[in-house]
PDB file of C-alpha atoms and ligand atoms in Angstrom:
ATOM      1  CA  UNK A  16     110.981 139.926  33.531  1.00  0.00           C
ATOM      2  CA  UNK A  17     114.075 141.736  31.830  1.00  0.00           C
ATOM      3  CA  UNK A  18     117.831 139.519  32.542  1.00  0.00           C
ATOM      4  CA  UNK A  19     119.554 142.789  32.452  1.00  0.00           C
ATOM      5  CA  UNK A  20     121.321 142.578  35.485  1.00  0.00           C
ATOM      6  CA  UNK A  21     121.978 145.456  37.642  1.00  0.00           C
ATOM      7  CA  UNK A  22     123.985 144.056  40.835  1.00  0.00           C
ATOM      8  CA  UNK A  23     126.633 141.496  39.838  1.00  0.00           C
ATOM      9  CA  UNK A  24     127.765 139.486  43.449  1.00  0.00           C
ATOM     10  CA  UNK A  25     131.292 138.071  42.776  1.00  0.00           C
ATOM     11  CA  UNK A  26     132.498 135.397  45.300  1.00  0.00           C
ATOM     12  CA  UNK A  27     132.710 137.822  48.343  1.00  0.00           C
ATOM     13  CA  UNK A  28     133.331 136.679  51.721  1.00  0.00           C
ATOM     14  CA  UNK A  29     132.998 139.404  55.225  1.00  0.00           C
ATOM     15  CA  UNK A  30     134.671 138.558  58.381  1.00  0.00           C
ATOM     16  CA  UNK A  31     133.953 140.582  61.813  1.00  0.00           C
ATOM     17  CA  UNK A  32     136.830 141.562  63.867  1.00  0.00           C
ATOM     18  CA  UNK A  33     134.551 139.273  66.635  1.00  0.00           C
ATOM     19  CA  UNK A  34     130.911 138.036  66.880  1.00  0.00           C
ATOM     20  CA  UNK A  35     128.207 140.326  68.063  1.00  0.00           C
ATOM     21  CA  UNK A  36     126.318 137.507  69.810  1.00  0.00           C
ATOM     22  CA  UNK A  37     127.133 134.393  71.246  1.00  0.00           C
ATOM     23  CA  UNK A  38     125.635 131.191  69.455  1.00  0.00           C
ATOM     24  CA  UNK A  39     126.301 127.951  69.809  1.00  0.00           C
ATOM     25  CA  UNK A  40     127.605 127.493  66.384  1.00  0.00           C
ATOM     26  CA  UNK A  41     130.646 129.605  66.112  1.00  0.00           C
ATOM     27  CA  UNK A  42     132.286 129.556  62.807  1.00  0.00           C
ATOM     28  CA  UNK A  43     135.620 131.156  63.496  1.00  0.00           C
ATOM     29  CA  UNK A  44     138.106 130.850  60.698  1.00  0.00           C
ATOM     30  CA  UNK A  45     142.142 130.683  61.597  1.00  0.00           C
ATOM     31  CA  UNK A  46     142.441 134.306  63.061  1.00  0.00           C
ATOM     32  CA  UNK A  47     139.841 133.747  64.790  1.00  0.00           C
ATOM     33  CA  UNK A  48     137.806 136.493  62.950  1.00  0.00           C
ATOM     34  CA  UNK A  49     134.197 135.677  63.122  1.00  0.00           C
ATOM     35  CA  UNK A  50     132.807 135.585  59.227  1.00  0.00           C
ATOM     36  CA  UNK A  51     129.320 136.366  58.442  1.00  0.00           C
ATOM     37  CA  UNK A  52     129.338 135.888  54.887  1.00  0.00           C
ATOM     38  CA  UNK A  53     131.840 132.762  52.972  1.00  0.00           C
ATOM     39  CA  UNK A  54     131.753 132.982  48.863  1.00  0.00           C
ATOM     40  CA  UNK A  55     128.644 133.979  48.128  1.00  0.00           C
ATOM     41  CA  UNK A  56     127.370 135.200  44.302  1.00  0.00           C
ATOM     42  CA  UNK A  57     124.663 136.122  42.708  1.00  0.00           C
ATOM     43  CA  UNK A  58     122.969 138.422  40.033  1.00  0.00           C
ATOM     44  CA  UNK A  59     119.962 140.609  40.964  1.00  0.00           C
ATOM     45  CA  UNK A  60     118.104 141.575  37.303  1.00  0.00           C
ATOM     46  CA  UNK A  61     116.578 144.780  36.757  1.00  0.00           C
ATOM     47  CA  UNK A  62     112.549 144.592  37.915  1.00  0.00           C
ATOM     48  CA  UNK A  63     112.475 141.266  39.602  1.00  0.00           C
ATOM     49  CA  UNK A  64     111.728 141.527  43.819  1.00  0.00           C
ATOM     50  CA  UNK A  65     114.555 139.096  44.825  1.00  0.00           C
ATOM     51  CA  UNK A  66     114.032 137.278  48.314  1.00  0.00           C
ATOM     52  CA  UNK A  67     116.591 136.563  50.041  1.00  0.00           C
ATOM     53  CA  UNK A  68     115.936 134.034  53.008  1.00  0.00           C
ATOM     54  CA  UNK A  69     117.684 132.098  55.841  1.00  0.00           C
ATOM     55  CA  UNK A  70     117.324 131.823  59.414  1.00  0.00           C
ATOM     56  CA  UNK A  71     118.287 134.164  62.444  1.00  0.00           C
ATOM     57  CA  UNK A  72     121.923 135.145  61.842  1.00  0.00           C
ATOM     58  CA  UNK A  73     122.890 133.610  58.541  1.00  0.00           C
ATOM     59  CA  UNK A  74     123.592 136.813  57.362  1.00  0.00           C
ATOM     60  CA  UNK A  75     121.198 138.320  55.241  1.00  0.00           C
ATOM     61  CA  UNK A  76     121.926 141.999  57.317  1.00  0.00           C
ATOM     62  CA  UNK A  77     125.062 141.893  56.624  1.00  0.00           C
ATOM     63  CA  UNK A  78     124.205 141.200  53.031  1.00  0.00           C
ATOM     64  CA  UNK A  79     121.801 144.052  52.397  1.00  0.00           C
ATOM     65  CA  UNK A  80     124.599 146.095  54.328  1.00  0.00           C
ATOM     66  CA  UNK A  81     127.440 145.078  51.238  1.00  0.00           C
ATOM     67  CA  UNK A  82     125.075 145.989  48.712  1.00  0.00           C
ATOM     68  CA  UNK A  83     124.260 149.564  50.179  1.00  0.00           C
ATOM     69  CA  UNK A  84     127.667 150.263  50.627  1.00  0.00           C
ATOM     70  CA  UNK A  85     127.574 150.341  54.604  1.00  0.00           C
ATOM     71  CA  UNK A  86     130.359 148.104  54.628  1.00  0.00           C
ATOM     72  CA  UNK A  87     132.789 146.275  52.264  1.00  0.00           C
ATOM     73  CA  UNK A  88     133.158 142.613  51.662  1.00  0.00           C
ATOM     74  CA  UNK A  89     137.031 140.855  52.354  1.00  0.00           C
ATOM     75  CA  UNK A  90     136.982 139.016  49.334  1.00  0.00           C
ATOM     76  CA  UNK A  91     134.999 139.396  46.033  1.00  0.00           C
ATOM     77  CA  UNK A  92     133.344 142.060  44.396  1.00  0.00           C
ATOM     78  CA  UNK A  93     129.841 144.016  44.259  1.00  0.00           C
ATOM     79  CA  UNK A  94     129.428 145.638  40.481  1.00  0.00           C
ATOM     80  CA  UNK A  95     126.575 148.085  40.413  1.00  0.00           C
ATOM     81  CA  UNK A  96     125.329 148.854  37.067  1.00  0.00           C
ATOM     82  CA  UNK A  97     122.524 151.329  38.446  1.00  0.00           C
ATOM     83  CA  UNK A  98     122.843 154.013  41.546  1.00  0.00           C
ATOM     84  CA  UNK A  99     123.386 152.430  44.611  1.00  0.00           C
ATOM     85  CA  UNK A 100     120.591 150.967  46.308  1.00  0.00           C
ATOM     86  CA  UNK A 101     118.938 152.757  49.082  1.00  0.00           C
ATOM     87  CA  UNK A 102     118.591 150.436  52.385  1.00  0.00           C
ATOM     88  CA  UNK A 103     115.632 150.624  54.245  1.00  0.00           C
ATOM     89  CA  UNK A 104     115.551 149.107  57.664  1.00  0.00           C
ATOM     90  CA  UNK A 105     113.536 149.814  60.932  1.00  0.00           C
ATOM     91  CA  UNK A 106     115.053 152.409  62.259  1.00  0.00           C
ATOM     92  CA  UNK A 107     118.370 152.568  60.597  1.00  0.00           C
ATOM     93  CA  UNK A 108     119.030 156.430  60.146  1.00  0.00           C
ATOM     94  CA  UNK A 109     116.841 157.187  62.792  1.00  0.00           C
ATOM     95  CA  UNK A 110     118.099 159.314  65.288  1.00  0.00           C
ATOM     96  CA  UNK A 111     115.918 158.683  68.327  1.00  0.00           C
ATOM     97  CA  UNK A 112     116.059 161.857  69.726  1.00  0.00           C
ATOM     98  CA  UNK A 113     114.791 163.995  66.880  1.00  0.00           C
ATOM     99  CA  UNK A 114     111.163 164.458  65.514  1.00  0.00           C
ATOM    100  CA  UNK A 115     109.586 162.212  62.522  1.00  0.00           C
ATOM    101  CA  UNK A 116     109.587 165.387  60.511  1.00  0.00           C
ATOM    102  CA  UNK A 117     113.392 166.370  61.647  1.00  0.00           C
ATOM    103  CA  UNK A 118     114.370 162.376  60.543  1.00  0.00           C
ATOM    104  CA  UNK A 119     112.856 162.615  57.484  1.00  0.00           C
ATOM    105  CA  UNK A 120     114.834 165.023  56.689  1.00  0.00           C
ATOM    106  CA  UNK A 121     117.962 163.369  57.983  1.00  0.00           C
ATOM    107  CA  UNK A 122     117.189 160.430  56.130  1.00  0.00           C
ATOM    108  CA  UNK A 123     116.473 162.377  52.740  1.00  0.00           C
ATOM    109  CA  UNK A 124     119.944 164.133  53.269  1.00  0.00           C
ATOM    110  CA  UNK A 125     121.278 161.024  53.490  1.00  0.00           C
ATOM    111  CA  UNK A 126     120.075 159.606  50.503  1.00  0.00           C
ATOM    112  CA  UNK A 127     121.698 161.637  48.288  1.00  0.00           C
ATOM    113  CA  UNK A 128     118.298 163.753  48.031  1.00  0.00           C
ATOM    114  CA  UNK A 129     118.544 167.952  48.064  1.00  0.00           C
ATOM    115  CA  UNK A 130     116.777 169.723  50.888  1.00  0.00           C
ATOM    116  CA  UNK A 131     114.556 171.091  48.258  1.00  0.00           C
ATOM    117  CA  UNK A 132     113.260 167.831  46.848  1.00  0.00           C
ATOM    118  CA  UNK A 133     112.433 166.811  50.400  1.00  0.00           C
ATOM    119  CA  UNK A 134     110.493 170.186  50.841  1.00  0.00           C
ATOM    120  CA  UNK A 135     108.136 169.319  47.864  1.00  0.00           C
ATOM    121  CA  UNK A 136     107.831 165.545  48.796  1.00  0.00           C
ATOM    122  CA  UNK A 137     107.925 166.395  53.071  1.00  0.00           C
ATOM    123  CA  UNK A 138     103.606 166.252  52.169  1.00  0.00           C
ATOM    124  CA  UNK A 139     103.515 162.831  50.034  1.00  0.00           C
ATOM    125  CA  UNK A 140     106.036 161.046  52.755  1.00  0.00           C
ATOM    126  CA  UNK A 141     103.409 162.287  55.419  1.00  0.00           C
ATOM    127  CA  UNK A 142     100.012 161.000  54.172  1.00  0.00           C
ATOM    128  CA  UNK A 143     101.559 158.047  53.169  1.00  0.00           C
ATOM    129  CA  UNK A 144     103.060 157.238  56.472  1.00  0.00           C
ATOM    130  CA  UNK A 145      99.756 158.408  58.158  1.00  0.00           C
ATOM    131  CA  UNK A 146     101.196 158.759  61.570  1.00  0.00           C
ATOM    132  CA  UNK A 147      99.236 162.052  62.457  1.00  0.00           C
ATOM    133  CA  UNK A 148     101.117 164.325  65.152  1.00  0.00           C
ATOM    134  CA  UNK A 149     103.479 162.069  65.894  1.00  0.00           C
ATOM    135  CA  UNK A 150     105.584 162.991  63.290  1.00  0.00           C
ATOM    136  CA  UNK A 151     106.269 165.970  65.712  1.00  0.00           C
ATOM    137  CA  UNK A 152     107.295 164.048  68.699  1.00  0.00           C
ATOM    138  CA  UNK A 153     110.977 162.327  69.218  1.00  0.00           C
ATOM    139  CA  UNK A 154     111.237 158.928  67.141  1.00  0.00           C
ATOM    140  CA  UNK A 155     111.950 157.577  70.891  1.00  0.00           C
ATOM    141  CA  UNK A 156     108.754 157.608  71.578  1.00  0.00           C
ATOM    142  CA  UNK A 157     106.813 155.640  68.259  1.00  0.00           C
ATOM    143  CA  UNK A 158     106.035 152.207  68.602  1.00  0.00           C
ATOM    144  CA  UNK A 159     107.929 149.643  65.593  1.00  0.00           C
ATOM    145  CA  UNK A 160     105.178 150.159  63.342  1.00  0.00           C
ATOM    146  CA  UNK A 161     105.622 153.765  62.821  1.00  0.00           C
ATOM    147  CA  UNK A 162     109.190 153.549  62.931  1.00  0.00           C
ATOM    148  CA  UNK A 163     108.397 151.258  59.906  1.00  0.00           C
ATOM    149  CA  UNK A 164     105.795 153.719  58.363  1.00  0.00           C
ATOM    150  CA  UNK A 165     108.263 156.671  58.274  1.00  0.00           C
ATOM    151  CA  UNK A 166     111.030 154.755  57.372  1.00  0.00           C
ATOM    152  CA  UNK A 167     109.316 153.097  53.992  1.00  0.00           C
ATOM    153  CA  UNK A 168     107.488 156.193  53.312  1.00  0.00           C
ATOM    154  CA  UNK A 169     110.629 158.597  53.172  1.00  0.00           C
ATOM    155  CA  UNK A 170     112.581 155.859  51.364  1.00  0.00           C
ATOM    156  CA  UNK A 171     109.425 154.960  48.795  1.00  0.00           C
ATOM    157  CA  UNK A 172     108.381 158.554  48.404  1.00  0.00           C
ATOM    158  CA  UNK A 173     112.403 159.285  47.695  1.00  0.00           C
ATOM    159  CA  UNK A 174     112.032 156.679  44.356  1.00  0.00           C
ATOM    160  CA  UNK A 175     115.059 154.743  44.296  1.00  0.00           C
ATOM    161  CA  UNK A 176     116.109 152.263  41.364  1.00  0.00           C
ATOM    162  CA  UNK A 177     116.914 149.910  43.867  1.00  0.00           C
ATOM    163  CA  UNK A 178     115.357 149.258  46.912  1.00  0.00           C
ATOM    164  CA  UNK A 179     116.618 146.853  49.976  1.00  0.00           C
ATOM    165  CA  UNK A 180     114.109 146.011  52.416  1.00  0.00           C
ATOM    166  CA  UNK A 181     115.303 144.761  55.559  1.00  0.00           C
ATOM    167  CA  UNK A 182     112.176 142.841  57.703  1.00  0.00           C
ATOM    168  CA  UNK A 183     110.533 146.106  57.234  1.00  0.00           C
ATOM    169  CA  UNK A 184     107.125 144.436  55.882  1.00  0.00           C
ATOM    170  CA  UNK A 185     106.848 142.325  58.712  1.00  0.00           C
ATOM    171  CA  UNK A 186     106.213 144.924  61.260  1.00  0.00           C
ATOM    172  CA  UNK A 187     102.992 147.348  61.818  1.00  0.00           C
ATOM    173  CA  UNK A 188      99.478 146.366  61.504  1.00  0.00           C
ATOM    174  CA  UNK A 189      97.867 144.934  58.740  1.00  0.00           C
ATOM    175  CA  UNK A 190      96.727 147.471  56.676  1.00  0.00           C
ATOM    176  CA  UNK A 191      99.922 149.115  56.706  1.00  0.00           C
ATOM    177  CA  UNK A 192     101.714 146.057  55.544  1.00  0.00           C
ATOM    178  CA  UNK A 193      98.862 145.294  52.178  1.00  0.00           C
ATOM    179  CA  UNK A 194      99.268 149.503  51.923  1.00  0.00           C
ATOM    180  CA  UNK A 195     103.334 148.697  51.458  1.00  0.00           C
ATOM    181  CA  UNK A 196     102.939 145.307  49.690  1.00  0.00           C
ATOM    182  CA  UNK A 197     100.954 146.841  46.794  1.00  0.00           C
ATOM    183  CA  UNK A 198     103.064 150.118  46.878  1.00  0.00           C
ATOM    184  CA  UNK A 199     106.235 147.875  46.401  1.00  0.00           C
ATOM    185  CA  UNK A 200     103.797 145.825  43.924  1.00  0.00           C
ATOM    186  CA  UNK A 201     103.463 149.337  41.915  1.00  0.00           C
ATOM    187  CA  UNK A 202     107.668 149.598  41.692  1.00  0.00           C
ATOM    188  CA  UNK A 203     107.897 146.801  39.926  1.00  0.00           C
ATOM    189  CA  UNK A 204     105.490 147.865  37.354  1.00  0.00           C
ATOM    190  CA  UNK A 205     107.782 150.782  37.193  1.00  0.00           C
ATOM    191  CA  UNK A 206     110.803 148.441  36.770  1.00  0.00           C
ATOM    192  CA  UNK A 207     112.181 148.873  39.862  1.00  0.00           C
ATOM    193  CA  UNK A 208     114.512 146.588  41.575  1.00  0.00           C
ATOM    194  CA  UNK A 209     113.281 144.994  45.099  1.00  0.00           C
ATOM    195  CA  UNK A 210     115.633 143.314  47.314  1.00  0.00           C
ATOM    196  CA  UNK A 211     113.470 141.827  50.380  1.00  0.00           C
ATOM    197  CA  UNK A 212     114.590 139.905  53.413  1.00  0.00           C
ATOM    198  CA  UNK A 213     112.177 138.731  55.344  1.00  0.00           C
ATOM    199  CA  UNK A 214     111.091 135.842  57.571  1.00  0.00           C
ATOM    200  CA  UNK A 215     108.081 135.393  55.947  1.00  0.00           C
ATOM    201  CA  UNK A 216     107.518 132.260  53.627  1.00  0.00           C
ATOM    202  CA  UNK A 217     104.504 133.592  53.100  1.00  0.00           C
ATOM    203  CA  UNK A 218     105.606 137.041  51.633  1.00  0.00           C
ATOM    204  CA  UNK A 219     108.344 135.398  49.774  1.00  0.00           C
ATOM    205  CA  UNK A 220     105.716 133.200  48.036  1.00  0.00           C
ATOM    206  CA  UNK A 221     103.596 136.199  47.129  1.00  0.00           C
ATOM    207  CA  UNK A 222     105.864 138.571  46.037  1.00  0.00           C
ATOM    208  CA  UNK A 223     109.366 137.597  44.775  1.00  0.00           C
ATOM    209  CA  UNK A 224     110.214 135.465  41.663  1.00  0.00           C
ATOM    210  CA  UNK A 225     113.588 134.411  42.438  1.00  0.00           C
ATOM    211  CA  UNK A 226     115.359 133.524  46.122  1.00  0.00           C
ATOM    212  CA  UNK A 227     118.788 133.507  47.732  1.00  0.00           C
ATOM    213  CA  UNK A 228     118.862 131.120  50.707  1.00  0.00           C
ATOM    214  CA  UNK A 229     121.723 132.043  52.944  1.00  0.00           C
ATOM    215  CA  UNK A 230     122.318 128.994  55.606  1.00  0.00           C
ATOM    216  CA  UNK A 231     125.050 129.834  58.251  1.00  0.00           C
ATOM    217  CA  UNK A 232     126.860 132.756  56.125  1.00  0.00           C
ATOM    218  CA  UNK A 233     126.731 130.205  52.789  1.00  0.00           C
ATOM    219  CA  UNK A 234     124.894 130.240  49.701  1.00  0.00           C
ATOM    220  CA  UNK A 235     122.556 127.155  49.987  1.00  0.00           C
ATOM    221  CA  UNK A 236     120.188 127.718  46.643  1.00  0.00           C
ATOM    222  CA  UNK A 237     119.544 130.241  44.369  1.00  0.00           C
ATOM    223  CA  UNK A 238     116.633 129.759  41.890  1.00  0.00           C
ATOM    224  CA  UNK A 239     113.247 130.605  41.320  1.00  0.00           C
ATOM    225  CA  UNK A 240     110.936 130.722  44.438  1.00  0.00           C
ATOM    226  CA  UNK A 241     108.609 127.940  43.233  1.00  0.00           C
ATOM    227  CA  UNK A 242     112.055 125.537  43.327  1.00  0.00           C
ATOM    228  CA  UNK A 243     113.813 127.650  46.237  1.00  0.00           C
ATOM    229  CA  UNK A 244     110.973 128.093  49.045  1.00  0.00           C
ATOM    230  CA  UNK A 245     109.454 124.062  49.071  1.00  0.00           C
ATOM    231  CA  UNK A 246     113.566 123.123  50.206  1.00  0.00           C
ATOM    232  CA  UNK A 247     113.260 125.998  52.540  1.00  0.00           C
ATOM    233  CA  UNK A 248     110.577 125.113  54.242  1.00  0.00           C
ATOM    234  CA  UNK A 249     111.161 121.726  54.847  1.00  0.00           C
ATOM    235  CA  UNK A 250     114.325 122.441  56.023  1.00  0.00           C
ATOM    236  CA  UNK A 251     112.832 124.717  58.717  1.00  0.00           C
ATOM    237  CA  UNK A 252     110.127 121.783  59.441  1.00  0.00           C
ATOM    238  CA  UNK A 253     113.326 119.434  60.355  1.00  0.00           C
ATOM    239  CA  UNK A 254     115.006 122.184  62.062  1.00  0.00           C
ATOM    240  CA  UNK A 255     112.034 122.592  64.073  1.00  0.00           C
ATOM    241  CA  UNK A 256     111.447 119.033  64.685  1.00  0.00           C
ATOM    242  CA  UNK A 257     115.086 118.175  65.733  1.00  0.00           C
ATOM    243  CA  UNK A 258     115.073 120.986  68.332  1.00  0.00           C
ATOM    244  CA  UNK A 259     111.277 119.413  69.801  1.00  0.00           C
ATOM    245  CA  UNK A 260     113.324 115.993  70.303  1.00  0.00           C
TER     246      UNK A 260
HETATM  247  N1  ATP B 303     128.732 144.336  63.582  1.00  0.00           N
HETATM  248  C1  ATP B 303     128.877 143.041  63.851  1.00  0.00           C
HETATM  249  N2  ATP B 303     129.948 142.593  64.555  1.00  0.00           N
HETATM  250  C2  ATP B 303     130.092 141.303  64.838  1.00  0.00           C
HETATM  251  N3  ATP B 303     129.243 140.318  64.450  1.00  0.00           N
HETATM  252  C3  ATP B 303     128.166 140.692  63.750  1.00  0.00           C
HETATM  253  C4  ATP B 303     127.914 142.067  63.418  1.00  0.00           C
HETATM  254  N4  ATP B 303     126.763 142.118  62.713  1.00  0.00           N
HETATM  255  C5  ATP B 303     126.304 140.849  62.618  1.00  0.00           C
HETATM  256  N5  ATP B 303     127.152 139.999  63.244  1.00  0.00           N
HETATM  257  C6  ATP B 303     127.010 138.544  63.322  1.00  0.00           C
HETATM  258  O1  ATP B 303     127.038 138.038  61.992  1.00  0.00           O
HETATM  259  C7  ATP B 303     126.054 137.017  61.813  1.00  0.00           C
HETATM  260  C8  ATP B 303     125.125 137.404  60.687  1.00  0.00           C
HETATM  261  O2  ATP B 303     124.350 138.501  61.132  1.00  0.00           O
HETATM  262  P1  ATP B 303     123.186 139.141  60.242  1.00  0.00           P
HETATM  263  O3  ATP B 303     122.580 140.233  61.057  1.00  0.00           O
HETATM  264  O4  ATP B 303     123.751 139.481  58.920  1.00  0.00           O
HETATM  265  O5  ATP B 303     122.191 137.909  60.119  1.00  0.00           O
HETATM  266  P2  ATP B 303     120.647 137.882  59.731  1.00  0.00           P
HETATM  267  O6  ATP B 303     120.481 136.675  58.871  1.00  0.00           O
HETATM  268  O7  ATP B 303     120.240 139.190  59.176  1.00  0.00           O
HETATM  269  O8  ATP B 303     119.973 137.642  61.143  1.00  0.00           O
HETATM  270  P3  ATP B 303     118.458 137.976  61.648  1.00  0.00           P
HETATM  271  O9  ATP B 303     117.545 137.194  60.788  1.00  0.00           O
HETATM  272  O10 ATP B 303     118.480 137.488  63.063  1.00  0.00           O
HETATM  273  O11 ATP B 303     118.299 139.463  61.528  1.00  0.00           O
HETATM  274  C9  ATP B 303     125.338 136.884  63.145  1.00  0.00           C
HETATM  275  O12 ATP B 303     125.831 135.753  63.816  1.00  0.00           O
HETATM  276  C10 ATP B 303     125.665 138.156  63.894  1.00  0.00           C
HETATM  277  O13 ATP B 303     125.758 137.917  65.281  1.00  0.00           O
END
């Protein structure tokens, strides 16, 4: 694995204008701004698939959504040394309404890629995603697994640097998911730059050398997975337990 490093994370801190949800645990600051994200940093290195863990809301979204440029941190910085990395999340850039073939175009458009270029690739994005006629019927109507097909076949087929990966693995049925494991597998060869959150130890294990543990918006470990995930787990174990008592 190469230590160039292609996303420097500087300190940065996001605050909502008010939580989306309610939770128990609240963490307001004085304004009473709700913030997702408190002084986190980290460097992502060119061809390593980075995991970055934590349970529901800690803010591993909102993360992914800094480092795509979808929204801009309060404090800190983001320093991209490659193009920015393309975000691929169930759904996100769908619109519901319009066909498979109609999104992937949408979504191409949207990543920076030439109507042309998505003409010569429209065939490769559809026998990978291997969703047969559906791709002519409104996105409204696919189940979450071929919302996730599409979506990681236009974004894979499109050949980013750097790829985010929200959860997406975790959906469809099984072939689909060893189909995108070894695809993502193949990137790395390439020296591309994964980015994967997911809830699954098990994928984490497999797949990514190093891990960012995000615990309610903080930065609880970064390190290699081998040193990262054991902590992880057994926190979740006690987690669980405490909430059985
Ligand atoms: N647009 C928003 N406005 C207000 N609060 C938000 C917004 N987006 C997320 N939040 C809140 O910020 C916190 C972090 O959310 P985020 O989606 O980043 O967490 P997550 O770790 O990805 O969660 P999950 O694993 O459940 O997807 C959550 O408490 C969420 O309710």
């Amino acid at each position: 694995m190469s230590i160039e490093k292609v996303i420097e994370i500087d300190h940065i801190s996001v605050s909502y204008p008010e939580k989306k949800t309610t939770f128990m645990n609240l963490r307001k600051d004085k304004g009473g701004d709700y913030q997702a994200l408190r002084d986190i940093s980290f460097d992502v290195h060119k061809g390593e698939v980075l995991g970055i863990i934590g349970r529901n809301g800690s803010g591993k979204s909102t993360l992914l959504k800094i480092l795509s440029g979808l929204i801009e941190p309060d404090e800190g910085s983001v320093r991209l040394h490659q193009q920015t990395p393309v975000l691929l999340s169930l759904g996100a850039g769908f619109d519901p309404e319009l066909s498979g073939i109609d999104n992937i175009y949408l979504n191409g458009l949207f990543l920076g890629q030439s109507k042309k270029k998505i003409d010569e690739k429209l065939e490769e994005i559809l026998d990978y995603a291997d969703i047969g006629n559906f791709v002519y019927k409104p996105v409204r109507t696919y189940s979450s697994g071929m919302k996730a097909r599409l979506a990681f076949s236009t974004a894979i087929t499109l050949d980013p640097d750097i790829l985010l990966i929200d959860e997406i693995l975790g959906v469809g049925d099984q072939q689909f998911k060893e189909k995108s494991k070894e695809t993502i597998l193949e990137k790395i060869r390439q020296d591309r730059t994964v980015i994967l959150v997911t809830h699954s130890a098990g994928l984490v294990k497999e797949i990514c050398e190093r891990v960012v543990w995000i615990h309610k918006g903080e930065q609880k470990a970064v390190g290699s997975t081998k040193d990262v995930l054991p902590q992880y787990n057994e926190f979740m174990k006690a987690e669980k337990a405490k909430k059985q008592q």
